[in-house]
Short mmCIF file of C-alpha atoms and ligand atoms in Angstrom, two decimals:
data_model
loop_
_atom_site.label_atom_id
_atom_site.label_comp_id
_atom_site.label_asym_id
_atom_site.label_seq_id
_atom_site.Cartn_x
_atom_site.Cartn_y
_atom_site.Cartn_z
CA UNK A 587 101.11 70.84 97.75
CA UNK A 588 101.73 74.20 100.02
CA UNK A 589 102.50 73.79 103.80
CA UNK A 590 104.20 77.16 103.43
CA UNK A 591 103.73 78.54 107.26
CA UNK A 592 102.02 82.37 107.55
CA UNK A 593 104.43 85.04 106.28
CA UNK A 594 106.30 86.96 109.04
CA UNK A 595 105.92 90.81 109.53
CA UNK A 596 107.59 93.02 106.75
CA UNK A 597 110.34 94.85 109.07
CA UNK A 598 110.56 97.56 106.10
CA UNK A 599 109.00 99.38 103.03
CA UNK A 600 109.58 100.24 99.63
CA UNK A 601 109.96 103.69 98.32
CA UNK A 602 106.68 105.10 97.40
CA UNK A 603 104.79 102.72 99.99
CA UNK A 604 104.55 104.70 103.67
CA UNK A 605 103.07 102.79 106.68
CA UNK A 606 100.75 105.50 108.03
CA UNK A 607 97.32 105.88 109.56
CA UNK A 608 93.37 106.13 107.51
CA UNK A 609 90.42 107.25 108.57
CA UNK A 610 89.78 106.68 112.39
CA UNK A 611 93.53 106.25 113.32
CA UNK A 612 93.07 102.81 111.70
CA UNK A 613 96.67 101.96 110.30
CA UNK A 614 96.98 101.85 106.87
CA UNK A 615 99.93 101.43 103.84
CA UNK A 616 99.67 104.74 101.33
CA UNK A 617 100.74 104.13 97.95
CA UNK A 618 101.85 107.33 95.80
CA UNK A 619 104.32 106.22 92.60
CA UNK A 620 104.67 108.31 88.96
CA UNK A 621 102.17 105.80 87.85
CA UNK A 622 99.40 105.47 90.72
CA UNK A 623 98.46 106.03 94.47
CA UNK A 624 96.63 104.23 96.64
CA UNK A 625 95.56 103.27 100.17
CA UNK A 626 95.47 99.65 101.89
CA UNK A 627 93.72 99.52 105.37
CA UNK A 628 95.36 97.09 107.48
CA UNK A 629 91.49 96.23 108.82
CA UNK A 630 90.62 93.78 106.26
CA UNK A 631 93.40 93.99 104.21
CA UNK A 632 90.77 96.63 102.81
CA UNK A 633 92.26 98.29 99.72
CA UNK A 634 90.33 101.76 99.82
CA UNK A 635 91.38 103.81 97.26
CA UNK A 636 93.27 103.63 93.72
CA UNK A 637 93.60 106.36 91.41
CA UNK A 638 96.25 105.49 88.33
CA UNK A 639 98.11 108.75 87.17
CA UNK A 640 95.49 110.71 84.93
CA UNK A 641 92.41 109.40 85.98
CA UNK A 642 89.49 110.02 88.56
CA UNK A 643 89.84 107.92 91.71
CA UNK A 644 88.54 104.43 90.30
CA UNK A 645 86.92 103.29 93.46
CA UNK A 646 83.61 104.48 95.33
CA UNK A 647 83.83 105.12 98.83
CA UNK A 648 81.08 106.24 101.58
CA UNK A 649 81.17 109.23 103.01
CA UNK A 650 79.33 108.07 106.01
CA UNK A 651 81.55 104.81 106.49
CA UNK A 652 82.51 103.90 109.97
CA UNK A 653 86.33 103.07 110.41
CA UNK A 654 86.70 101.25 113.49
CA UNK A 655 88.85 98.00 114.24
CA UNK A 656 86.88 95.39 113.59
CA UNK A 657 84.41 96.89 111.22
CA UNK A 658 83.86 96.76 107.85
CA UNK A 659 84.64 99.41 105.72
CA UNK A 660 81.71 100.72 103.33
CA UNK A 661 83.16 100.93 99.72
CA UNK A 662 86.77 100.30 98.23
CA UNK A 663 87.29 96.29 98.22
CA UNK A 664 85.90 94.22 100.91
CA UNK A 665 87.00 90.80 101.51
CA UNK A 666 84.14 88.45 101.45
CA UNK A 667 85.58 85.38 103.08
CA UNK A 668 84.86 82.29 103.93
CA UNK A 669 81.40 82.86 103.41
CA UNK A 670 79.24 85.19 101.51
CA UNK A 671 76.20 87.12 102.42
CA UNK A 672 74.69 86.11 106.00
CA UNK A 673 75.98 82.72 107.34
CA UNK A 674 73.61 80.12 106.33
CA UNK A 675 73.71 78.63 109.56
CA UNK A 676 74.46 80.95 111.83
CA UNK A 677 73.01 84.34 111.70
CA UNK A 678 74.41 86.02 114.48
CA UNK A 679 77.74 85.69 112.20
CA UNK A 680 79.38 88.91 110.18
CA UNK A 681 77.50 89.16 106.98
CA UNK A 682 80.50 88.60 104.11
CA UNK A 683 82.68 86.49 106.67
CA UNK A 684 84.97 87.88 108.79
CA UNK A 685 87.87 88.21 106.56
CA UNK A 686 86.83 91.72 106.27
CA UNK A 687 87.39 92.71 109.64
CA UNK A 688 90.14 90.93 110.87
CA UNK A 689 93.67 92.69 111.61
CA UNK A 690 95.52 91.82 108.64
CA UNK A 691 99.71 91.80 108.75
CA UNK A 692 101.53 93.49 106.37
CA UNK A 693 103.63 90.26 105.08
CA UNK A 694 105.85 92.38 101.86
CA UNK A 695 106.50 95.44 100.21
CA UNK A 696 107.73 94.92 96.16
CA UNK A 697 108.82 97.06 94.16
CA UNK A 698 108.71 95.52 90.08
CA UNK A 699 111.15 96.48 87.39
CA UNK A 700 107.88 98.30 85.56
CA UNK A 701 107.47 100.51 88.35
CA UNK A 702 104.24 99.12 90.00
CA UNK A 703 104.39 97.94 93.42
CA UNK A 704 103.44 94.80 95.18
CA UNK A 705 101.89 94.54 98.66
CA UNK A 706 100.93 91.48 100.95
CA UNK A 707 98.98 91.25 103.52
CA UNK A 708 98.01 87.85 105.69
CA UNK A 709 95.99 85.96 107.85
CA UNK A 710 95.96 83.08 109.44
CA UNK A 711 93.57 81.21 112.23
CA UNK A 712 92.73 82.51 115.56
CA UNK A 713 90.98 81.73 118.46
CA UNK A 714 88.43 83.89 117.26
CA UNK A 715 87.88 83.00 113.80
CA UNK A 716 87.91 79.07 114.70
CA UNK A 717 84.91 80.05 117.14
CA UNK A 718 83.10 81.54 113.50
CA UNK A 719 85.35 78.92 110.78
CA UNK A 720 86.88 75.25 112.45
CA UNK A 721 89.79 75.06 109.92
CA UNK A 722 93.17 76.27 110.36
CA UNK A 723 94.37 78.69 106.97
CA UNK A 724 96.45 81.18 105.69
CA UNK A 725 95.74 83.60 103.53
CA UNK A 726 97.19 85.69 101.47
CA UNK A 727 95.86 89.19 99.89
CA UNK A 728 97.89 90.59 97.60
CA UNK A 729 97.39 93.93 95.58
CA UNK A 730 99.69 95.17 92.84
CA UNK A 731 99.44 98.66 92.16
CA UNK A 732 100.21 100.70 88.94
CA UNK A 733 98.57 101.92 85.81
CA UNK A 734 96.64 98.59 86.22
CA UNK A 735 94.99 97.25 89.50
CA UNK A 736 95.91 93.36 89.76
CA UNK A 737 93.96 91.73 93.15
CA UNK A 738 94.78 88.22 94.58
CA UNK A 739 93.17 86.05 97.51
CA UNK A 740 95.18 83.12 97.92
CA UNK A 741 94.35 80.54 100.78
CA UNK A 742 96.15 77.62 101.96
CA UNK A 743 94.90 74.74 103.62
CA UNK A 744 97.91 73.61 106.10
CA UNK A 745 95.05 71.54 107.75
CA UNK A 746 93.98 67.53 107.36
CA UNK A 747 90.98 67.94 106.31
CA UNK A 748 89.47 69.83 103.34
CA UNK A 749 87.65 72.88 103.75
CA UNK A 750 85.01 74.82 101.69
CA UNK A 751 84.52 78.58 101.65
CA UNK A 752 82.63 81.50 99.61
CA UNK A 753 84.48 84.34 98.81
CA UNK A 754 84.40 87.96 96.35
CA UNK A 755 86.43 90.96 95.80
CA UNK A 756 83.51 92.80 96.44
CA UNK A 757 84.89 95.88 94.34
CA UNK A 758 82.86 99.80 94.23
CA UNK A 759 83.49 101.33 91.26
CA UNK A 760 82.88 105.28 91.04
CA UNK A 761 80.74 106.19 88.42
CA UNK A 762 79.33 109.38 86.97
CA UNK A 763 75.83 108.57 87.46
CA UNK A 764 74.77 104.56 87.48
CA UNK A 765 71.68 104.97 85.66
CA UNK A 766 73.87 106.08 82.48
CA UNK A 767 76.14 103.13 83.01
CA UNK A 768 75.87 99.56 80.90
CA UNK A 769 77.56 96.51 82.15
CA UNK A 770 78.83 94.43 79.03
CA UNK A 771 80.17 90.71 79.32
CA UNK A 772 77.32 89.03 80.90
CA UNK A 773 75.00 88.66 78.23
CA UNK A 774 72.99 85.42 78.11
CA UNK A 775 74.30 84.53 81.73
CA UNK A 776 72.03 82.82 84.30
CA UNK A 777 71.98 85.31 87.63
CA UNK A 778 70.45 84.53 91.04
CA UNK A 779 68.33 87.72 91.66
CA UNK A 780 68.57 88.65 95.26
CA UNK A 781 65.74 91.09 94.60
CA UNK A 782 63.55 88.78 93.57
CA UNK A 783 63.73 85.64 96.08
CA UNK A 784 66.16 84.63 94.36
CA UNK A 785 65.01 83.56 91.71
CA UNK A 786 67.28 82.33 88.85
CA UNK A 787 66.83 83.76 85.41
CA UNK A 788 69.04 84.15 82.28
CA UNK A 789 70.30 87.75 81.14
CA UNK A 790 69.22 89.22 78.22
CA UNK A 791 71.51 90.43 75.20
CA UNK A 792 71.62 93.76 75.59
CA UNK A 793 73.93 95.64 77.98
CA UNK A 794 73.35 95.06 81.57
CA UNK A 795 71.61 98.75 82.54
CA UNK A 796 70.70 99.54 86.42
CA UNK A 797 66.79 101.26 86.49
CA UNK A 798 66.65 99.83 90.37
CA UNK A 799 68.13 97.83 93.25
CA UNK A 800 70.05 95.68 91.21
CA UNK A 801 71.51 92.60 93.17
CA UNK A 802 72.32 89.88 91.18
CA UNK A 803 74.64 86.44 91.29
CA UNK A 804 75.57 85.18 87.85
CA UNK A 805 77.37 82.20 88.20
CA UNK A 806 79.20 80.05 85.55
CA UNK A 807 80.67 82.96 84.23
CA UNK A 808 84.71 83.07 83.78
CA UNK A 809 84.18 86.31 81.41
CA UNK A 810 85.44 89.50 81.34
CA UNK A 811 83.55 92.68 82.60
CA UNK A 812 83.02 96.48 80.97
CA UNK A 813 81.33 99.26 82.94
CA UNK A 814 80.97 102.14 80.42
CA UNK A 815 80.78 104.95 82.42
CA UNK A 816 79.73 107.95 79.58
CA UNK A 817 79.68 111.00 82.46
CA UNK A 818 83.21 110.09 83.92
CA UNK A 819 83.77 108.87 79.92
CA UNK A 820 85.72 105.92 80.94
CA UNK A 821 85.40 102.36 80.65
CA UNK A 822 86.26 100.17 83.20
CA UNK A 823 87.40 96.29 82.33
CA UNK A 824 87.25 93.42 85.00
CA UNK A 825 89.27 90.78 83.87
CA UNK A 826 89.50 87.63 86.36
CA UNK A 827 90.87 84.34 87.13
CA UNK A 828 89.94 81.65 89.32
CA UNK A 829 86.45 82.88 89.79
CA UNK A 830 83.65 81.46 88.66
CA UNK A 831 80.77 83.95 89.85
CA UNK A 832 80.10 87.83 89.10
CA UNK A 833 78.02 89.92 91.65
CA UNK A 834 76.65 92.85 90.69
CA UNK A 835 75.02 95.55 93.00
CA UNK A 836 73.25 98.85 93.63
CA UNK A 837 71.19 99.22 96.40
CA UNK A 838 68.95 102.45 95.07
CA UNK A 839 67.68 104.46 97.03
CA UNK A 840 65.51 103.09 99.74
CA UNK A 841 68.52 100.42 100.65
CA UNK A 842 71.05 103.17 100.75
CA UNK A 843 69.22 105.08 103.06
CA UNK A 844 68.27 102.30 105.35
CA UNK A 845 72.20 101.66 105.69
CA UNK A 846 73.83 104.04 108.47
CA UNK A 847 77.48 104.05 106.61
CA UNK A 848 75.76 104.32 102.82
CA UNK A 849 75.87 107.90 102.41
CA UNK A 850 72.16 108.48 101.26
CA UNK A 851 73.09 110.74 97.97
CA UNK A 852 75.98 108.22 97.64
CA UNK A 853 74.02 105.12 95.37
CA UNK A 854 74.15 107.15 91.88
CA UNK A 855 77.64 107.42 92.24
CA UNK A 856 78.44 103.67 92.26
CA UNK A 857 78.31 100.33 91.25
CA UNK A 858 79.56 96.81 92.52
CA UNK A 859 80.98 94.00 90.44
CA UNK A 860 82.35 91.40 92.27
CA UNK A 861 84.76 88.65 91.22
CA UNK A 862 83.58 85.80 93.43
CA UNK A 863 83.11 82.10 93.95
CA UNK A 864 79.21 81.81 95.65
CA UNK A 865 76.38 79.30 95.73
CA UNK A 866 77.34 76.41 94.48
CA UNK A 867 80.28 77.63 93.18
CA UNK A 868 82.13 77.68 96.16
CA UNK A 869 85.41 76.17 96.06
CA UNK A 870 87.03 73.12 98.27
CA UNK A 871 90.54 72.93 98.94
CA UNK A 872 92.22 69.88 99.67
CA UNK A 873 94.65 69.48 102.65
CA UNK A 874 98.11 71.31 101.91
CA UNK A 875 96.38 72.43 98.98
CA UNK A 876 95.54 76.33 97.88
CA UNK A 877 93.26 78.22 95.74
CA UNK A 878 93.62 81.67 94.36
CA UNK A 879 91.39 83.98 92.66
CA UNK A 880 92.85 86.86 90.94
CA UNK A 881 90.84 90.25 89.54
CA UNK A 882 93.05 92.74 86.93
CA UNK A 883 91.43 96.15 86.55
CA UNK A 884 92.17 98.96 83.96
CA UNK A 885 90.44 101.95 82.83
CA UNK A 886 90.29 103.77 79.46
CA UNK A 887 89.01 106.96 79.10
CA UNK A 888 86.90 108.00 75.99
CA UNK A 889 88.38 109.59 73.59
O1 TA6 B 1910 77.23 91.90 96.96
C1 TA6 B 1910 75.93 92.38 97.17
C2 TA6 B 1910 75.55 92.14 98.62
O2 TA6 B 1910 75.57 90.77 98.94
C3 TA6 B 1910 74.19 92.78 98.86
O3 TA6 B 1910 73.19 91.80 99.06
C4 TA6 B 1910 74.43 93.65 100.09
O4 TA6 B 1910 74.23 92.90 101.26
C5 TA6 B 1910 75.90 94.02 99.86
O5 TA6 B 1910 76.49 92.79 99.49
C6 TA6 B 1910 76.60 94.71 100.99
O6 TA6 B 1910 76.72 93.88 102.09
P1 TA6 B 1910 77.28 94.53 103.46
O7 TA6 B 1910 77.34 93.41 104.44
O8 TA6 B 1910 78.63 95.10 103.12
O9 TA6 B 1910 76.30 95.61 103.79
#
């Protein structure tokens, strides 16, 4: 049982971790260590960038994103949280929660014996996000930073009732060119397709290879993902834990262009998997209880 309270403000960093400002003046905590560098928007607790020592930067960002408080952030990590997609009740809501775009605080700065470093990043209840979510929570976003990418969401529930939420690390990968790429790991897994009214289907054998909008929800999956990527000759593996649901998304060309901050020429150059917990997958947590869902993420490059 947690009743931990909110973590207070770090008061200092870690060598290698500098509290400076992103894109837009919005203030952000740069990463640069022998083994990787990286940048973590305070807006969302929005990790942006990672590039590991030796490799291309692993995450797709939009050139045409708009970085203002309170906005979300077009490519890195989004926080979905604590719902996913549009609210199903209330549409006027942020799409993805408001997780997202909430000021985060910078809670910790670690720095591990194997040289990787450890940063935390909360949020609890607010006037505002009780008006959107009636529970009182913490949570906890933690990203560990090396030659590895290791992701945690942790929430409490301090409250005396349970609560239920959605959530996903909604994770852009950069890739060499999607239509080249091949998802493997989901093979023979039911998805929701969200481009075809949703209707539930089971996926083939073969590779999972994007030809069009892909948008797809396969749930009851716990497995491991690999995104060969033959033009940046890397593979990417999305290992996860506490998640029970894989997204995976491309929005092609049309959908690209119809978004203002999806950089129009930006589509072949990405592609989302997303460790989540959707549908009816969504998870409960008990009063004084917590729930975490954890993503590790490594890259190989072809020999
Ligand atoms: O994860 C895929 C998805 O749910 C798509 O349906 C699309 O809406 C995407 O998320 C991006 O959502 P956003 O609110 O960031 O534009």
């Amino acid at each position: 049982m947690s009743t931990d309270p909110a973590p207070a403000p770090a008061t200092s960093v870690i060598p290698g971790v500098t509290l400076t400002t992103g894109a837009g003046g919005l203030p952000a905590v740069a990463i640069d260590t022998p083994l990787a560098s990286a940048l973590i928007y305070l807006s969302g607790a929005h990790l942006a960038r990672w590039r590991p020592r030796g490799h291309d930067e692993v995450l797709w960002l939009s050139t045409t994103s708009q970085y203002l408080p309170g906005k979300p952030i077009r490519g890195g990590v989004p926080l979905c949280w604590p719902w996913f997609g549009g609210h199903a009740q209330r549409p006027e809501l942020p799409a993805h929660g408001f997780a997202r775009t909430s000021a985060w605080t910078l809670a910790a700065t670690e720095a591990l014996p194997d040289g990787r470093v450890r940063i935390s990043l909360s949020l609890a209840n607010d006037a505002d996000s009780s008006r959107m979510w009636p529970h009182a929570f913490i949570a906890i976003s933690t990203v560990t930073i090396g030659e590895t990418l290791e992701m945690e969401l942790v929430v409490r529930n301090p409250g005396t009732t349970p609560f239920t939420y959605e959530e996903a690390l909604h994770t852009y990968f950069a890739v060499g060119e999607v239509r080249r790429c091949a998802i493997h790991g989901l093979a023979g897994t039911t998805y929701i397709d969200k481009v075809r009214a949703l209707q539930r289907s089971v996926e083939g054998q073969a590779p999972l290879a994007f030809s069009g909008e892909t948008d797809r929800v396969y749930v009851d999956t716990t497995a491991a993902c690999r995104l060969e990527d033959p033009v940046l000759k890397r593979t990417i593996t999305v290992t996860k834990e506490g998640s029970k649901a894989t997204v995976v998304w491309n929005p092609w060309a049309a959908k690209a262009k119809a978004m203002k901050d999806f950089d129009d020429e930006g589509w072949p150059g990405m592609a989302c998997i997303e460790s989540a917990n959707v549908a009816e997958l969504a998870i409960t947590v008990p009063p004084g209880g917590e729930h975490r869902l954890g993503v590790r993420i490594s890259v190989q490059r072809h020999p």
